[in-house]
PDB file of C-alpha atoms in Angstrom:
ATOM      1  CA  MET A   1       0.000   0.000   0.000  1.00 94.00           C
ATOM      2  CA  ASN A   2       1.335   3.399  -0.897  1.00 95.00           C
ATOM      3  CA  THR A   3       1.956   5.887   1.884  1.00 95.00           C
ATOM      4  CA  ARG A   4       3.228   9.445   1.872  1.00 94.00           C
ATOM      5  CA  TYR A   5       6.783   8.143   2.383  1.00 93.00           C
ATOM      6  CA  GLY A   6       6.671   5.071   0.169  1.00 95.00           C
ATOM      7  CA  PRO A   7       5.039   1.667  -0.151  1.00 97.00           C
ATOM      8  CA  VAL A   8       4.402  -0.754   2.704  1.00 98.00           C
ATOM      9  CA  GLN A   9       3.770  -4.383   1.833  1.00 98.00           C
ATOM     10  CA  VAL A  10       3.342  -7.360   4.138  1.00 98.00           C
ATOM     11  CA  GLN A  11       3.199 -11.084   3.525  1.00 97.00           C
ATOM     12  CA  VAL A  12       1.149 -13.221   5.898  1.00 97.00           C
ATOM     13  CA  THR A  13       1.697 -16.869   6.782  1.00 96.00           C
ATOM     14  CA  LEU A  14      -1.356 -18.700   8.057  1.00 96.00           C
ATOM     15  CA  ALA A  15      -1.843 -22.060   9.723  1.00 95.00           C
ATOM     16  CA  GLY A  16      -5.461 -22.707   8.890  1.00 92.00           C
ATOM     17  CA  SER A  17      -7.042 -19.361   9.658  1.00 90.00           C
ATOM     18  CA  ARG A  18      -4.454 -18.427  12.300  1.00 96.00           C
ATOM     19  CA  ILE A  19      -1.778 -15.805  11.564  1.00 97.00           C
ATOM     20  CA  THR A  20       1.588 -17.358  12.404  1.00 97.00           C
ATOM     21  CA  THR A  21       3.955 -14.763  10.922  1.00 97.00           C
ATOM     22  CA  VAL A  22       3.837 -11.418   9.205  1.00 98.00           C
ATOM     23  CA  ASP A  23       6.821 -10.470   7.053  1.00 97.00           C
ATOM     24  CA  VAL A  24       7.221  -6.883   5.944  1.00 98.00           C
ATOM     25  CA  VAL A  25       8.633  -7.191   2.439  1.00 97.00           C
ATOM     26  CA  LYS A  26       8.548  -3.513   1.495  1.00 97.00           C
ATOM     27  CA  TYR A  27       8.665  -0.355   3.583  1.00 97.00           C
ATOM     28  CA  PRO A  28      10.085   3.182   3.363  1.00 95.00           C
ATOM     29  CA  THR A  29      13.872   3.277   3.666  1.00 95.00           C
ATOM     30  CA  GLN A  30      14.674   6.490   1.768  1.00 93.00           C
ATOM     31  CA  ASP A  31      16.515   8.207   4.591  1.00 94.00           C
ATOM     32  CA  ARG A  32      17.891   7.569   8.045  1.00 97.00           C
ATOM     33  CA  ARG A  33      14.722   8.778   9.779  1.00 96.00           C
ATOM     34  CA  ASP A  34      12.563   6.338   7.761  1.00 95.00           C
ATOM     35  CA  ARG A  35      14.845   3.492   8.778  1.00 96.00           C
ATOM     36  CA  GLU A  36      14.785   4.533  12.456  1.00 97.00           C
ATOM     37  CA  ILE A  37      10.990   4.853  12.578  1.00 96.00           C
ATOM     38  CA  ASN A  38      10.431   1.533  10.833  1.00 97.00           C
ATOM     39  CA  ALA A  39      13.040  -0.321  12.883  1.00 97.00           C
ATOM     40  CA  ASP A  40      10.968   0.578  15.944  1.00 97.00           C
ATOM     41  CA  ALA A  41       7.447   0.384  14.502  1.00 98.00           C
ATOM     42  CA  LEU A  42       7.463  -2.751  12.348  1.00 98.00           C
ATOM     43  CA  PRO A  43       8.270  -5.271  15.106  1.00 98.00           C
ATOM     44  CA  VAL A  44       5.493  -3.746  17.240  1.00 98.00           C
ATOM     45  CA  LEU A  45       3.007  -3.936  14.369  1.00 98.00           C
ATOM     46  CA  ASN A  46       3.993  -7.549  13.650  1.00 98.00           C
ATOM     47  CA  GLN A  47       3.530  -8.517  17.298  1.00 98.00           C
ATOM     48  CA  GLU A  48       0.160  -6.758  17.507  1.00 98.00           C
ATOM     49  CA  ALA A  49      -1.096  -8.408  14.313  1.00 98.00           C
ATOM     50  CA  ILE A  50      -0.179 -11.860  15.582  1.00 98.00           C
ATOM     51  CA  SER A  51      -1.740 -11.148  18.980  1.00 98.00           C
ATOM     52  CA  ALA A  52      -4.939  -9.713  17.490  1.00 98.00           C
ATOM     53  CA  GLN A  53      -5.171 -12.317  14.708  1.00 98.00           C
ATOM     54  CA  ASN A  54      -6.596  -9.641  12.415  1.00 97.00           C
ATOM     55  CA  ALA A  55      -5.830  -6.206  10.989  1.00 98.00           C
ATOM     56  CA  ARG A  56      -7.700  -4.290  13.688  1.00 98.00           C
ATOM     57  CA  ILE A  57      -4.581  -3.084  15.478  1.00 98.00           C
ATOM     58  CA  ASP A  58      -3.473   0.278  16.824  1.00 97.00           C
ATOM     59  CA  ALA A  59      -1.121   2.545  14.925  1.00 97.00           C
ATOM     60  CA  VAL A  60       2.327   3.041  16.421  1.00 98.00           C
ATOM     61  CA  SER A  61       2.830   6.568  17.734  1.00 97.00           C
ATOM     62  CA  GLY A  62       5.281   8.439  15.532  1.00 96.00           C
ATOM     63  CA  ALA A  63       4.785   5.991  12.651  1.00 97.00           C
ATOM     64  CA  THR A  64       1.302   6.912  11.510  1.00 96.00           C
ATOM     65  CA  TYR A  65       1.906   6.559   7.770  1.00 96.00           C
ATOM     66  CA  THR A  66       3.779   3.279   8.111  1.00 97.00           C
ATOM     67  CA  SER A  67       1.089   1.961  10.461  1.00 98.00           C
ATOM     68  CA  ASP A  68      -1.683   2.908   8.051  1.00 98.00           C
ATOM     69  CA  GLY A  69       0.072   1.257   5.109  1.00 98.00           C
ATOM     70  CA  TYR A  70       0.838  -1.816   7.207  1.00 98.00           C
ATOM     71  CA  ILE A  71      -2.756  -2.215   8.389  1.00 98.00           C
ATOM     72  CA  ARG A  72      -4.182  -1.775   4.875  1.00 98.00           C
ATOM     73  CA  SER A  73      -1.645  -4.223   3.396  1.00 98.00           C
ATOM     74  CA  LEU A  74      -2.317  -6.737   6.170  1.00 98.00           C
ATOM     75  CA  GLN A  75      -6.067  -6.559   5.591  1.00 98.00           C
ATOM     76  CA  SER A  76      -5.555  -7.005   1.869  1.00 97.00           C
ATOM     77  CA  ALA A  77      -3.313 -10.048   2.425  1.00 96.00           C
ATOM     78  CA  LEU A  78      -5.840 -11.595   4.825  1.00 96.00           C
ATOM     79  CA  ASP A  79      -8.689 -10.969   2.379  1.00 95.00           C
ATOM     80  CA  ARG A  80      -6.749 -12.693  -0.413  1.00 93.00           C
ATOM     81  CA  ALA A  81      -5.757 -15.619   1.801  1.00 88.00           C
ATOM     82  CA  LYS A  82      -9.305 -16.244   2.968  1.00 80.00           C
ATOM     83  CA  GLY A  83     -10.785 -15.445  -0.469  1.00 73.00           C
TER      84      GLY A  83
END
């Protein structure tokens, strides 16, 4: 999913209907600040997605655009997997 700072794309691994892993395959890395924000935010988003077992998770403070792209990409991946 495109964000103001670049695309965010996740890949979901399911066991049945259960989310087992979420891999972030694309995210903004244009500058040092992007890398710092995403190094902090992406592990939190991954953990929340696995805990929630859906895309209804909270955005990470300070990483609003990345969080939004992550959540939209996660929902899209789940929709395709369950399709």
